[in-house]
PDB file of C-alpha atoms in Angstrom:
ATOM      1  CA  MET A  27      -5.106  29.978 -29.206  1.00  0.00           C
ATOM      2  CA  ALA A  28      -2.886  28.653 -26.493  1.00  0.00           C
ATOM      3  CA  ASP A  29       0.158  30.383 -24.934  1.00  0.00           C
ATOM      4  CA  VAL A  30       3.421  29.219 -26.582  1.00  0.00           C
ATOM      5  CA  GLY A  31       5.189  26.889 -23.957  1.00  0.00           C
ATOM      6  CA  ARG A  32       2.030  25.794 -22.435  1.00  0.00           C
ATOM      7  CA  THR A  33      -0.087  22.732 -22.563  1.00  0.00           C
ATOM      8  CA  THR A  34      -3.709  22.933 -23.322  1.00  0.00           C
ATOM      9  CA  SER A  35      -4.397  22.395 -19.686  1.00  0.00           C
ATOM     10  CA  GLY A  36      -2.530  25.735 -19.257  1.00  0.00           C
ATOM     11  CA  HIS A  37       0.379  24.058 -17.366  1.00  0.00           C
ATOM     12  CA  GLU A  38       3.973  24.343 -18.368  1.00  0.00           C
ATOM     13  CA  PRO A  39       5.547  21.266 -20.299  1.00  0.00           C
ATOM     14  CA  ILE A  40       7.397  18.956 -18.177  1.00  0.00           C
ATOM     15  CA  ASP A  41      11.082  18.552 -19.007  1.00  0.00           C
ATOM     16  CA  TRP A  42      11.462  14.804 -18.662  1.00  0.00           C
ATOM     17  CA  SER A  43      15.117  14.866 -19.097  1.00  0.00           C
ATOM     18  CA  GLU A  44      15.361  15.957 -15.425  1.00  0.00           C
ATOM     19  CA  PHE A  45      14.270  12.618 -14.167  1.00  0.00           C
ATOM     20  CA  GLU A  46      15.624   9.060 -13.983  1.00  0.00           C
ATOM     21  CA  ALA A  47      12.343   7.336 -13.609  1.00  0.00           C
ATOM     22  CA  VAL A  48       8.764   8.388 -13.133  1.00  0.00           C
ATOM     23  CA  LEU A  49       6.050   6.517 -10.861  1.00  0.00           C
ATOM     24  CA  PHE A  50       2.311   6.883 -12.048  1.00  0.00           C
ATOM     25  CA  ASP A  51      -0.435   5.868  -9.342  1.00  0.00           C
ATOM     26  CA  LEU A  52      -2.131   3.398 -11.037  1.00  0.00           C
ATOM     27  CA  ASP A  53      -3.783   1.514  -7.870  1.00  0.00           C
ATOM     28  CA  GLY A  54      -6.735   0.033  -8.957  1.00  0.00           C
ATOM     29  CA  VAL A  55      -6.162   0.377 -12.462  1.00  0.00           C
ATOM     30  CA  LEU A  56      -3.554  -2.009 -13.347  1.00  0.00           C
ATOM     31  CA  THR A  57      -4.438  -4.218 -10.629  1.00  0.00           C
ATOM     32  CA  PRO A  58      -7.394  -4.760  -8.626  1.00  0.00           C
ATOM     33  CA  THR A  59      -6.224  -3.386  -5.287  1.00  0.00           C
ATOM     34  CA  ALA A  60      -8.948  -0.923  -4.617  1.00  0.00           C
ATOM     35  CA  ASP A  61     -10.945  -4.129  -3.091  1.00  0.00           C
ATOM     36  CA  VAL A  62      -7.977  -5.103  -1.053  1.00  0.00           C
ATOM     37  CA  HIS A  63      -7.651  -1.781   0.470  1.00  0.00           C
ATOM     38  CA  GLU A  64     -11.576  -1.442   1.355  1.00  0.00           C
ATOM     39  CA  THR A  65     -11.325  -4.970   2.862  1.00  0.00           C
ATOM     40  CA  ALA A  66      -8.279  -4.033   4.807  1.00  0.00           C
ATOM     41  CA  TRP A  67      -9.871  -0.870   6.029  1.00  0.00           C
ATOM     42  CA  LYS A  68     -12.965  -2.866   6.840  1.00  0.00           C
ATOM     43  CA  THR A  69     -11.256  -5.298   8.891  1.00  0.00           C
ATOM     44  CA  MET A  70      -9.189  -2.934  10.699  1.00  0.00           C
ATOM     45  CA  PHE A  71     -12.024  -0.406  11.607  1.00  0.00           C
ATOM     46  CA  ASP A  72     -14.339  -3.423  12.609  1.00  0.00           C
ATOM     47  CA  GLU A  73     -11.842  -4.687  14.887  1.00  0.00           C
ATOM     48  CA  PHE A  74     -11.224  -1.135  16.384  1.00  0.00           C
ATOM     49  CA  LEU A  75     -15.266  -0.825  16.938  1.00  0.00           C
ATOM     50  CA  ASP A  76     -15.523  -4.180  18.276  1.00  0.00           C
ATOM     51  CA  ALA A  77     -12.731  -3.595  20.818  1.00  0.00           C
ATOM     52  CA  ARG A  78     -14.493  -0.602  22.014  1.00  0.00           C
ATOM     53  CA  GLY A  79     -17.672  -2.847  22.857  1.00  0.00           C
ATOM     54  CA  GLY A  80     -20.958  -1.162  23.568  1.00  0.00           C
ATOM     55  CA  ASN A  81     -24.068  -0.663  21.316  1.00  0.00           C
ATOM     56  CA  GLU A  82     -23.955   2.873  20.483  1.00  0.00           C
ATOM     57  CA  GLU A  83     -24.594   4.029  16.608  1.00  0.00           C
ATOM     58  CA  SER A  84     -20.716   4.980  16.592  1.00  0.00           C
ATOM     59  CA  ASP A  85     -19.850   1.094  17.130  1.00  0.00           C
ATOM     60  CA  ARG A  86     -21.799  -0.070  13.814  1.00  0.00           C
ATOM     61  CA  GLU A  87     -19.611  -1.825  11.607  1.00  0.00           C
ATOM     62  CA  PHE A  88     -17.514  -0.163   8.782  1.00  0.00           C
ATOM     63  CA  THR A  89     -19.424  -0.059   5.517  1.00  0.00           C
ATOM     64  CA  THR A  90     -18.632   0.277   1.908  1.00  0.00           C
ATOM     65  CA  ASP A  91     -20.391   3.917   2.081  1.00  0.00           C
ATOM     66  CA  ASP A  92     -17.800   4.890   5.066  1.00  0.00           C
ATOM     67  CA  TYR A  93     -15.392   3.578   2.801  1.00  0.00           C
ATOM     68  CA  LEU A  94     -16.376   5.732   0.007  1.00  0.00           C
ATOM     69  CA  THR A  95     -17.316   8.919   2.025  1.00  0.00           C
ATOM     70  CA  PHE A  96     -14.537   9.121   4.596  1.00  0.00           C
ATOM     71  CA  VAL A  97     -11.552   7.120   3.439  1.00  0.00           C
ATOM     72  CA  ASP A  98     -11.275   6.295  -0.328  1.00  0.00           C
ATOM     73  CA  GLY A  99      -8.944   8.938  -2.157  1.00  0.00           C
ATOM     74  CA  LYS A 100      -7.524  10.325   1.150  1.00  0.00           C
ATOM     75  CA  PRO A 101      -3.969  10.023   2.870  1.00  0.00           C
ATOM     76  CA  ARG A 102      -4.378   7.022   5.156  1.00  0.00           C
ATOM     77  CA  PHE A 103      -4.137   9.058   8.501  1.00  0.00           C
ATOM     78  CA  ASP A 104      -6.712  11.419   6.975  1.00  0.00           C
ATOM     79  CA  GLY A 105      -8.990   8.626   6.387  1.00  0.00           C
ATOM     80  CA  VAL A 106      -8.666   7.295   9.771  1.00  0.00           C
ATOM     81  CA  ARG A 107      -9.501  10.741  11.443  1.00  0.00           C
ATOM     82  CA  SER A 108     -12.342  11.425   8.808  1.00  0.00           C
ATOM     83  CA  PHE A 109     -13.948   7.981   9.632  1.00  0.00           C
ATOM     84  CA  LEU A 110     -13.286   8.497  13.357  1.00  0.00           C
ATOM     85  CA  ALA A 111     -14.827  12.057  13.291  1.00  0.00           C
ATOM     86  CA  SER A 112     -18.059  10.715  11.543  1.00  0.00           C
ATOM     87  CA  ARG A 113     -18.470   8.206  14.589  1.00  0.00           C
ATOM     88  CA  ARG A 114     -17.428  11.106  16.973  1.00  0.00           C
ATOM     89  CA  ILE A 115     -14.229   9.310  18.141  1.00  0.00           C
ATOM     90  CA  THR A 116     -11.228  11.184  18.853  1.00  0.00           C
ATOM     91  CA  LEU A 117      -7.845   9.608  19.287  1.00  0.00           C
ATOM     92  CA  HIS A 118      -4.452  11.236  19.687  1.00  0.00           C
ATOM     93  CA  THR A 119      -2.585  11.452  16.282  1.00  0.00           C
ATOM     94  CA  GLY A 120       0.286   9.594  17.618  1.00  0.00           C
ATOM     95  CA  HIS A 121       3.439   9.093  15.607  1.00  0.00           C
ATOM     96  CA  ILE A 122       3.727   7.720  11.939  1.00  0.00           C
ATOM     97  CA  SER A 123       6.228   5.183  13.577  1.00  0.00           C
ATOM     98  CA  ASP A 124       3.489   3.939  16.110  1.00  0.00           C
ATOM     99  CA  ASP A 125       3.054   0.084  16.041  1.00  0.00           C
ATOM    100  CA  PRO A 126      -0.039  -1.077  14.461  1.00  0.00           C
ATOM    101  CA  GLY A 127      -2.964  -1.274  17.131  1.00  0.00           C
ATOM    102  CA  ASN A 128      -5.798   1.096  18.394  1.00  0.00           C
ATOM    103  CA  GLU A 129      -4.377   3.627  20.527  1.00  0.00           C
ATOM    104  CA  THR A 130      -3.583   6.448  17.939  1.00  0.00           C
ATOM    105  CA  VAL A 131      -4.525   7.500  14.549  1.00  0.00           C
ATOM    106  CA  CYS A 132      -1.290   6.376  13.320  1.00  0.00           C
ATOM    107  CA  ALA A 133      -1.649   2.920  14.883  1.00  0.00           C
ATOM    108  CA  LEU A 134      -4.801   2.343  13.303  1.00  0.00           C
ATOM    109  CA  GLY A 135      -3.454   3.719   9.860  1.00  0.00           C
ATOM    110  CA  ASN A 136      -0.346   1.314  10.314  1.00  0.00           C
ATOM    111  CA  ARG A 137      -2.642  -1.599  11.265  1.00  0.00           C
ATOM    112  CA  LYS A 138      -4.559  -1.148   8.052  1.00  0.00           C
ATOM    113  CA  ASN A 139      -1.328  -1.109   5.920  1.00  0.00           C
ATOM    114  CA  GLN A 140      -0.217  -4.238   7.862  1.00  0.00           C
ATOM    115  CA  LEU A 141      -3.549  -5.970   6.941  1.00  0.00           C
ATOM    116  CA  PHE A 142      -3.200  -4.990   3.110  1.00  0.00           C
ATOM    117  CA  ALA A 143       0.100  -6.532   3.076  1.00  0.00           C
ATOM    118  CA  ASP A 144      -0.967  -9.423   4.625  1.00  0.00           C
ATOM    119  CA  VAL A 145      -3.596 -10.088   1.999  1.00  0.00           C
ATOM    120  CA  LEU A 146      -0.945  -9.386  -0.823  1.00  0.00           C
ATOM    121  CA  ARG A 147       1.547 -11.918   0.657  1.00  0.00           C
ATOM    122  CA  ARG A 148      -1.112 -14.536   1.206  1.00  0.00           C
ATOM    123  CA  ASP A 149      -3.278 -14.095  -1.693  1.00  0.00           C
ATOM    124  CA  GLY A 150      -1.078 -12.219  -4.283  1.00  0.00           C
ATOM    125  CA  ILE A 151      -2.743  -9.797  -6.978  1.00  0.00           C
ATOM    126  CA  VAL A 152      -3.665 -10.607 -10.628  1.00  0.00           C
ATOM    127  CA  ALA A 153      -3.091  -7.960 -13.075  1.00  0.00           C
TER     128      ALA A 153
END
């Protein structure tokens, strides 16, 4: 028998009267934004890797497997760090306000967001 005042998951019930609004993360549920995110990540990382030049294993293109393994489901800057670490690339973290570019983890993450927004503005999204 469940504890009185607890949900079946064991958590305290939420008093919804304390909130004016609720935002659920439905990214990829109501809209197919997961594909747009993956495309933005690929574009950003492929630009970054291409700019580095060279023929090392670490310079190969960003793949769907890379996206699913190192980026998907992580906060943006953690995804950048995770992928770079997989290629043995280290960058300074920088600052969340860094301009989009290749110089820091934050700059790369901000470039990805810029690419994502560009696609939404250009192509829109269908629910």
